[in-house]
mmCIF file of C-alpha atoms in Angstrom:
data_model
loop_
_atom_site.group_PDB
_atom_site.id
_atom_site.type_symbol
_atom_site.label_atom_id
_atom_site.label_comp_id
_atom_site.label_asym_id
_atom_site.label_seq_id
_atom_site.Cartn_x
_atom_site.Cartn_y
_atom_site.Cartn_z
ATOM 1 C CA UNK A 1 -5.036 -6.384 6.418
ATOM 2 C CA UNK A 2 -4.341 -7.837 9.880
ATOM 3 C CA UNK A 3 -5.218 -5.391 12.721
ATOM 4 C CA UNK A 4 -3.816 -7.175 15.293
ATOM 5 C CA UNK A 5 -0.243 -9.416 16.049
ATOM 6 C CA UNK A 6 0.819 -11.586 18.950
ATOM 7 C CA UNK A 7 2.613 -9.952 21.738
ATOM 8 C CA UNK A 8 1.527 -6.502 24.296
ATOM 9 C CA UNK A 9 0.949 -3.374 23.468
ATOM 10 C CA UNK A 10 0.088 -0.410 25.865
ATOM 11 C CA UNK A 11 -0.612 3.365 24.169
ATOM 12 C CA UNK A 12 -1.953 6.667 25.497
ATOM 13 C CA UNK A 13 -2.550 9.229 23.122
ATOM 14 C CA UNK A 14 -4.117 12.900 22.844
ATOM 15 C CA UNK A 15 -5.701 14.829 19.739
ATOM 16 C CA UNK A 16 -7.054 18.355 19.241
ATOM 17 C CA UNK A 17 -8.502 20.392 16.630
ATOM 18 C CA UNK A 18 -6.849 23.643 16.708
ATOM 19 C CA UNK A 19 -8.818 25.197 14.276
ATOM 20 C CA UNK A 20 -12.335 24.144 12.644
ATOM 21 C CA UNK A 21 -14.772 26.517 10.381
ATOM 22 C CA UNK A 22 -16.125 24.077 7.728
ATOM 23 C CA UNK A 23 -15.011 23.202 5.150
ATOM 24 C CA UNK A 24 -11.254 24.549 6.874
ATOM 25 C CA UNK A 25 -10.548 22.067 9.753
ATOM 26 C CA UNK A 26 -6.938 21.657 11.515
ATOM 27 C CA UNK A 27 -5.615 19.351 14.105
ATOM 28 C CA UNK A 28 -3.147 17.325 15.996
ATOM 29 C CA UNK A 29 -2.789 14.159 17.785
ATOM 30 C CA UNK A 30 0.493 12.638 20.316
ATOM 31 C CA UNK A 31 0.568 9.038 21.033
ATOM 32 C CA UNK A 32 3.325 7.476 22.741
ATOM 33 C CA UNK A 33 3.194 2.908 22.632
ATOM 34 C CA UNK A 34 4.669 0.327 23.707
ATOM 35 C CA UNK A 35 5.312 -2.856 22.006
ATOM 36 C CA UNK A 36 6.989 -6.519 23.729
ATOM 37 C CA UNK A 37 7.369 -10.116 22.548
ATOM 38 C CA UNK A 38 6.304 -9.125 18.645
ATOM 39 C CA UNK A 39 6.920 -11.434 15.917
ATOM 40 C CA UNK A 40 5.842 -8.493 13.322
ATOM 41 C CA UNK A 41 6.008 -5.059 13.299
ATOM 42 C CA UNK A 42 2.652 -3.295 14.492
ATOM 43 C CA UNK A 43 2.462 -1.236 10.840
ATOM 44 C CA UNK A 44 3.511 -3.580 8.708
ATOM 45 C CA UNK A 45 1.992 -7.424 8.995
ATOM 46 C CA UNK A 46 4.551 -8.795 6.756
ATOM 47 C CA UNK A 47 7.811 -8.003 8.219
ATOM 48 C CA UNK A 48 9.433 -9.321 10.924
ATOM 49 C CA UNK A 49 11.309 -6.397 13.789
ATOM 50 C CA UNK A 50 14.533 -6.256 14.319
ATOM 51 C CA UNK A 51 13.668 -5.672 18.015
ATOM 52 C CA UNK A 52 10.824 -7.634 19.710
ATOM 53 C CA UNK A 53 10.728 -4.804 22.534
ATOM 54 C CA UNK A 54 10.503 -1.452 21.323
ATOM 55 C CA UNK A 55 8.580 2.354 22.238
ATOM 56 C CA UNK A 56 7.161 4.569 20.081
ATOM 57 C CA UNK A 57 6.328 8.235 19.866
ATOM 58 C CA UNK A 58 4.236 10.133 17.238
ATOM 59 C CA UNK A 59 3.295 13.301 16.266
ATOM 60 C CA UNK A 60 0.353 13.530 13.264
ATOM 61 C CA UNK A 61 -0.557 17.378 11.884
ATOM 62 C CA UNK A 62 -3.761 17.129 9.837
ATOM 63 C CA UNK A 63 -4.830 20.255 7.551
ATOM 64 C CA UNK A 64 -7.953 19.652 4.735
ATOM 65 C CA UNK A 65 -10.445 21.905 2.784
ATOM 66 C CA UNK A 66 -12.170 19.516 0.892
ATOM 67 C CA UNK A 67 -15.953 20.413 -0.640
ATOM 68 C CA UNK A 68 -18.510 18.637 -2.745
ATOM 69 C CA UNK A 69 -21.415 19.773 -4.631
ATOM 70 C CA UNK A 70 -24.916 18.393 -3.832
ATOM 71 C CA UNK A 71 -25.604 15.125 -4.087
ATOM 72 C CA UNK A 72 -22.082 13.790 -4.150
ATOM 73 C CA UNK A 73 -20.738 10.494 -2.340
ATOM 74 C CA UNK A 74 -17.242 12.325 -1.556
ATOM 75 C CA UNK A 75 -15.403 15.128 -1.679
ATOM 76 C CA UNK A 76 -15.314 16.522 -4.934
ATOM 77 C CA UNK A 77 -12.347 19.360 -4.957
ATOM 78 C CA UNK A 78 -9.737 20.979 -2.514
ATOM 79 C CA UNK A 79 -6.834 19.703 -0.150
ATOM 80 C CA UNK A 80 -5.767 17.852 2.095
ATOM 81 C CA UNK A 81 -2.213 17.502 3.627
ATOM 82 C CA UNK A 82 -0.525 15.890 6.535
ATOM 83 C CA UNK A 83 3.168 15.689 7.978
ATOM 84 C CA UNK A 84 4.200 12.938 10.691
ATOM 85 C CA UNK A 85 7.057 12.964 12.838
ATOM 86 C CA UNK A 86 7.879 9.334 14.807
ATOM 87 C CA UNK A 87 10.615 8.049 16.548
ATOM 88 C CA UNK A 88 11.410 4.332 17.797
ATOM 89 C CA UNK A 89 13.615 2.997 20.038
ATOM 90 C CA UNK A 90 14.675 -0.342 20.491
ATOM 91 C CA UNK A 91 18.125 -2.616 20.397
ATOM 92 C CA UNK A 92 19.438 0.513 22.296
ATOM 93 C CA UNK A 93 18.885 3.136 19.122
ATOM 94 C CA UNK A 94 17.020 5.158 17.899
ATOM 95 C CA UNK A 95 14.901 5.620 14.604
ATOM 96 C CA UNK A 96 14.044 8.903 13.837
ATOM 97 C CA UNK A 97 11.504 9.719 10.494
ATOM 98 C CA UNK A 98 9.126 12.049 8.817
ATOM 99 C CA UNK A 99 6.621 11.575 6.063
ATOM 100 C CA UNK A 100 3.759 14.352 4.756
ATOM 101 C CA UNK A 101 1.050 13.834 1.867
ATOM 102 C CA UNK A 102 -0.646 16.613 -0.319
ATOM 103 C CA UNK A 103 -3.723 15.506 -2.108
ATOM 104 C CA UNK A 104 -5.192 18.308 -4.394
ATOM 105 C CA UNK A 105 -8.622 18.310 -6.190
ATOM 106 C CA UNK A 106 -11.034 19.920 -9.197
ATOM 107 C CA UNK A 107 -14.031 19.034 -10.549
ATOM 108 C CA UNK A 108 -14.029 17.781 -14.269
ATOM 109 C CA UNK A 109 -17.927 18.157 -14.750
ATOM 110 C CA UNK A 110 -20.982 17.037 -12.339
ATOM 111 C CA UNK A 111 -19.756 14.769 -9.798
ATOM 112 C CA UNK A 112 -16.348 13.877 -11.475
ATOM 113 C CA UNK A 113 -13.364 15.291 -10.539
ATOM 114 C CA UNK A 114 -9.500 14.702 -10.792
ATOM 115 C CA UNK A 115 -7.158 13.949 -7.605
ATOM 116 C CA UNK A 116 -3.364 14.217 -7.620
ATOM 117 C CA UNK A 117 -2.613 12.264 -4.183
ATOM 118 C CA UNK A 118 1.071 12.558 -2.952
ATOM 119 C CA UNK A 119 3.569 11.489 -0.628
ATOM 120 C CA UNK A 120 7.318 11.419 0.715
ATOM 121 C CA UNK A 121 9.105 10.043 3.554
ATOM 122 C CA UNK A 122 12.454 9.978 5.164
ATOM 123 C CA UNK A 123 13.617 7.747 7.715
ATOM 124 C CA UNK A 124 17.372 8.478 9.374
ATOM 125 C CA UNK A 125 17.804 4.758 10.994
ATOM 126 C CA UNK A 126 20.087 1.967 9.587
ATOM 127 C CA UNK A 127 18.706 0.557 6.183
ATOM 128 C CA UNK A 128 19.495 -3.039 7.823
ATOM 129 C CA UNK A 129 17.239 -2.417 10.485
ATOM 130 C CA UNK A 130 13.150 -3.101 9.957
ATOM 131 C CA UNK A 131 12.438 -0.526 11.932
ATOM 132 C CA UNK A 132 13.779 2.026 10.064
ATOM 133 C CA UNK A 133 12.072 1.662 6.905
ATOM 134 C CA UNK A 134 8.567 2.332 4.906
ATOM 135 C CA UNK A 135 6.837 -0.394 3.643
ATOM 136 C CA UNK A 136 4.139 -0.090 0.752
ATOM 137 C CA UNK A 137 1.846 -2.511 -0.801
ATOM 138 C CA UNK A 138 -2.014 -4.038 -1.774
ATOM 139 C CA UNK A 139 -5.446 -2.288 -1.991
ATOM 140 C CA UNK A 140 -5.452 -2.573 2.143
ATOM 141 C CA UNK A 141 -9.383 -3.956 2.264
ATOM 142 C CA UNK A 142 -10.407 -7.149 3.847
ATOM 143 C CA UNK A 143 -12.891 -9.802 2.906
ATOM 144 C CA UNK A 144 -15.340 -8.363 5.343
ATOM 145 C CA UNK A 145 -14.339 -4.769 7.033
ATOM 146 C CA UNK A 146 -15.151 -2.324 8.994
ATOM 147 C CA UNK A 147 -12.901 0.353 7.906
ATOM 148 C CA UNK A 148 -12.430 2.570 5.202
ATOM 149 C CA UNK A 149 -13.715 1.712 1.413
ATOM 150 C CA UNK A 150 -11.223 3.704 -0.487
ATOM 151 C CA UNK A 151 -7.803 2.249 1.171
ATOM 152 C CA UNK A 152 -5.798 2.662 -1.606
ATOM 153 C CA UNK A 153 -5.490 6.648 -1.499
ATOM 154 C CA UNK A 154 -3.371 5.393 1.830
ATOM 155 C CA UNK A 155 0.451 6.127 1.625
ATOM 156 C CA UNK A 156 1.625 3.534 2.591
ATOM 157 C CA UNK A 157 -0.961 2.049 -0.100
ATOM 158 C CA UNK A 158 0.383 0.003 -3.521
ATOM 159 C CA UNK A 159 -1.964 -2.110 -5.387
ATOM 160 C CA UNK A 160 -0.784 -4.569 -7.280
ATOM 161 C CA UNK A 161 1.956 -6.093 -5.431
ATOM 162 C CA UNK A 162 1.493 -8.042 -2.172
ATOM 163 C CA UNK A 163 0.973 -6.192 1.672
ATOM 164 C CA UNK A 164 4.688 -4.791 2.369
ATOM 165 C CA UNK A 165 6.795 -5.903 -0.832
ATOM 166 C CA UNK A 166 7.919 -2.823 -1.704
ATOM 167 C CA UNK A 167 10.444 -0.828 1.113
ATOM 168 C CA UNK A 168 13.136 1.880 1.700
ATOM 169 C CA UNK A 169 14.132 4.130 4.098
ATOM 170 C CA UNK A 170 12.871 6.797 2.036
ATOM 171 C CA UNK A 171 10.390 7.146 -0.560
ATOM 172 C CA UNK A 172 8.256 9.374 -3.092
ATOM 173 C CA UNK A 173 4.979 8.297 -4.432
ATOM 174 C CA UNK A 174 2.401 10.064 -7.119
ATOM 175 C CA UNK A 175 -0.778 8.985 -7.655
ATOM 176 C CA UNK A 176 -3.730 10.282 -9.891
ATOM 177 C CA UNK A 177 -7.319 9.357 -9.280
ATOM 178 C CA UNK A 178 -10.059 9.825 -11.508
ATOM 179 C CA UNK A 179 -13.913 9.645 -10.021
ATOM 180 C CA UNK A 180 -16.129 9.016 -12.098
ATOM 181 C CA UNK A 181 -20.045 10.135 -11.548
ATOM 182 C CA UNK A 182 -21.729 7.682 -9.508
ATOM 183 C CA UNK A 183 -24.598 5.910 -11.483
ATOM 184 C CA UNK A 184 -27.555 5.701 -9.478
ATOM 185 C CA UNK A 185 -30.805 3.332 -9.243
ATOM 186 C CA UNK A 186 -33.904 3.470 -9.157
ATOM 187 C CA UNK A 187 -34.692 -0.462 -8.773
ATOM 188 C CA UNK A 188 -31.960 -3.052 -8.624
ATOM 189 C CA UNK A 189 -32.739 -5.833 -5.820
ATOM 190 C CA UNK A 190 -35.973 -7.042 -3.295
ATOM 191 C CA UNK A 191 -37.078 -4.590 -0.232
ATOM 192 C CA UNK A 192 -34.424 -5.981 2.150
ATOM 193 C CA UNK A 193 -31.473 -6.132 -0.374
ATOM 194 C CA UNK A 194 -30.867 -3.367 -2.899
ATOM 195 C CA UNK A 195 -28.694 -1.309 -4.581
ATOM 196 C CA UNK A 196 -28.702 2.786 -4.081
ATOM 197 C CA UNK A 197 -25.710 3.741 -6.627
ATOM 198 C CA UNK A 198 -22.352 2.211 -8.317
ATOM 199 C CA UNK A 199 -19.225 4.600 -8.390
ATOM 200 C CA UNK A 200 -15.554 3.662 -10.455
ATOM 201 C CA UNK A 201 -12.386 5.244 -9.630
ATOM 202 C CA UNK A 202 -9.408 4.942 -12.152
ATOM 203 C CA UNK A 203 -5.666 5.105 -10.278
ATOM 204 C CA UNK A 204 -2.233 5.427 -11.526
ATOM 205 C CA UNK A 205 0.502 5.394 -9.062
ATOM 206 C CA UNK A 206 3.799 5.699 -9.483
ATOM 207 C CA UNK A 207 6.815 4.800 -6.340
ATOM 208 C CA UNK A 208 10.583 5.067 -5.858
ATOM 209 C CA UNK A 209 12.053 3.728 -2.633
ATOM 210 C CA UNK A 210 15.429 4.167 -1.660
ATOM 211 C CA UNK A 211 16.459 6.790 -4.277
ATOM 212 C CA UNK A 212 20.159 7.525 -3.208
ATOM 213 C CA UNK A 213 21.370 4.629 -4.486
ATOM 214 C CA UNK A 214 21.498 3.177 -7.464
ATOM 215 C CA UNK A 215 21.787 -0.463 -6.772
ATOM 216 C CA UNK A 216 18.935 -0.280 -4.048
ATOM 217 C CA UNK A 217 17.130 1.845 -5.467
ATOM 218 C CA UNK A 218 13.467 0.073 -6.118
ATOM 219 C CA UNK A 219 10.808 1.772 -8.789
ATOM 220 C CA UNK A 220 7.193 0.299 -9.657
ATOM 221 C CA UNK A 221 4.082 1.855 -11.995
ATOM 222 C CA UNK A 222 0.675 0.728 -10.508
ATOM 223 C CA UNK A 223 -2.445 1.037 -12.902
ATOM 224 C CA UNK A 224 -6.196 0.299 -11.313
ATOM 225 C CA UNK A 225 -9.800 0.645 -10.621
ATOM 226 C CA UNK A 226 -11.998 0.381 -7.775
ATOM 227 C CA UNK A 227 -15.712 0.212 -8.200
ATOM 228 C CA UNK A 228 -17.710 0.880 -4.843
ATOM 229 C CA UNK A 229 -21.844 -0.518 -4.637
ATOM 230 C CA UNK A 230 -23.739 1.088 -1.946
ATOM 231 C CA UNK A 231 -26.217 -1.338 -0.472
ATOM 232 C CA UNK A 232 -29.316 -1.613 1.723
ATOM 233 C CA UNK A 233 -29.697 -4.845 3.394
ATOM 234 C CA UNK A 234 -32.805 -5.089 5.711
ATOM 235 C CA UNK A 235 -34.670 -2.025 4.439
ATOM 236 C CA UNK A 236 -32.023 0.572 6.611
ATOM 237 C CA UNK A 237 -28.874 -1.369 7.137
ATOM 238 C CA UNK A 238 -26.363 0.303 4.927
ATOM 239 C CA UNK A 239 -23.333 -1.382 3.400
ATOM 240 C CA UNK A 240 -20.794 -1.425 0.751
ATOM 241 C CA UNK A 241 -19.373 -4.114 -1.879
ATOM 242 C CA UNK A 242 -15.737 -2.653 -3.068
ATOM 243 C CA UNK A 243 -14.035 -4.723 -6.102
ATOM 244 C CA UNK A 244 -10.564 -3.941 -7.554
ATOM 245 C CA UNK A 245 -8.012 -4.880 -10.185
ATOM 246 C CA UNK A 246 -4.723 -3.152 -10.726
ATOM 247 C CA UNK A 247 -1.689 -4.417 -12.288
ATOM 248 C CA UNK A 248 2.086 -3.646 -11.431
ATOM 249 C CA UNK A 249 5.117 -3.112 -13.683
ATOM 250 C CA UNK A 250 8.516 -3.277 -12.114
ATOM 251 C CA UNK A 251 11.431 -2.879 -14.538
ATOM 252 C CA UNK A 252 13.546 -5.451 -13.214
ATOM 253 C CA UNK A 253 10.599 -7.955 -12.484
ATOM 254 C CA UNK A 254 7.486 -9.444 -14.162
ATOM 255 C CA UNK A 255 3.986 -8.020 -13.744
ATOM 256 C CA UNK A 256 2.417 -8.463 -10.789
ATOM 257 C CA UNK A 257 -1.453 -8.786 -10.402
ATOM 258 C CA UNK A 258 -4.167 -7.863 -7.787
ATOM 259 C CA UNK A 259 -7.765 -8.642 -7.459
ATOM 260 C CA UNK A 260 -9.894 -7.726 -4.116
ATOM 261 C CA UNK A 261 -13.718 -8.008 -3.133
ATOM 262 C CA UNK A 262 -14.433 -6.148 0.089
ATOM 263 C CA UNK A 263 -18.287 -5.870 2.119
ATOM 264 C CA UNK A 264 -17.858 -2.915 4.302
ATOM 265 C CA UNK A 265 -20.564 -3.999 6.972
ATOM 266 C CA UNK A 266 -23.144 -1.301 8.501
ATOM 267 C CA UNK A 267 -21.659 1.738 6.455
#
């Protein structure tokens, strides 16, 4: 995943929390960018804009009530939901859209629990037009990263296919996770490198793009794992080693295959 691209950008942006009493919290957050002399879009790394010049405005609502018993590595139960409103314009138009996700979680038994993770989007802009559409695809981690372990609970999130291959102006996506209890060690490794726990997470995920029209229309099953090591390199140094696999069925194509490795540095 590329975090930057050739060209200028300038943003300014403002967030709140309107409300927060643990685990309840609820906030907001503006920004307003803009983008010149881009040979790719700034959200999707893959796909060339329509417009090299183009301004942005965003509006993000984030509600979650997420808990975990003691002695878990993430939340365990609850919800969390978001709805985004953005608007670009560029080559003299406008492209209005809207997307919100709804995750919901229980707890199977001690430290495993069940996630349905969903998402929908609409964008009103021309089809033709990059700018106008969702793009979906890969686990999201890097080689070595910084950001966060468990990418593929991301909407915009597909593994199995390649960054960006899937697209539509409007999409709905299911997903369901399963945790598994983390397994724990008591010695595996030397003093400065060692392992504190292992943890697998099962996903199915399931995306149609485009879904008024029947010869656009694009559908794809994803089926995966993701097994996260926490380790300890240099007695207090904390990282994490992320692999995956998931494999993705298409009815008009052939499978499609995924591997990653991921070292999340210093976390």
């Amino acid at each position: 995943t590329k975090t930057s691209r050739k060209g200028y950008t300038a943003s300014v942006g403002y967030s709140e929390t309107i409300f927060e009493e643990r685990p309840t919290v609820f906030d907001y957050s503006v920004t307003l960018s803009g983008y010149s002399d881009l040979d790719r879009l700034p959200d999707y790394q893959n796909v060339a804009p329509t417009a090299d010049k183009f301004l942005s405005l965003g509006l993000k609502l984030n509600y979650s009530a997420l808990m975990r018993t003691l002695g878990a590595n993430d939340p365990e139960k609850g919800m969390k939901a978001s709805v985004s409103f953005s608007s670009k314009y560029g080559t003299r138009k406008y492209f209005p859209r809207a997307y919100s996700t709804f995750d919901y979680g229980v707890i199977l038994w001690e430290h495993s629990s069940l996630w349905l993770r969903t998402a929908a989007g609409k964008s009103f802009g021309d089809r033709g037009n990059t700018l106008a559409n969702f793009y979906f695809g890969g686990f999201g981690n890097n080689w070595v990263d910084h950001g966060e372990i468990r990418r593929y609970r991301d909407y915009y999130s597909f593994p199995g296919v390649e960054i960006n291959d899937l697209g539509g102006t409007n999409f709905g996506k299911v997903a369901l996770e399963w945790d598994l209890p983390p397994l724990r060690f008591k010695r595996v490794g030397f003093p400065i490198a060692y392992a504190n726990w292992a943890r697998l997470a099962l996903i199915s995920t399931g995306l149609v793009t485009n879904m008024e029209s029947d010869a656009l229309r694009q559908k794809a099953l994803s089926l995966g794992a993701q097994v996260d090591v926490k380790l300890v390199l240099f007695s207090n140094l904390e990282s994490t080693l992320s692999g995956g696999f998931a494999a993705s069925f298409r009815p008009d194509l052939r499978r499609t295959r995924e591997w990653m490795v991921s070292l999340k540095i210093l976390r």
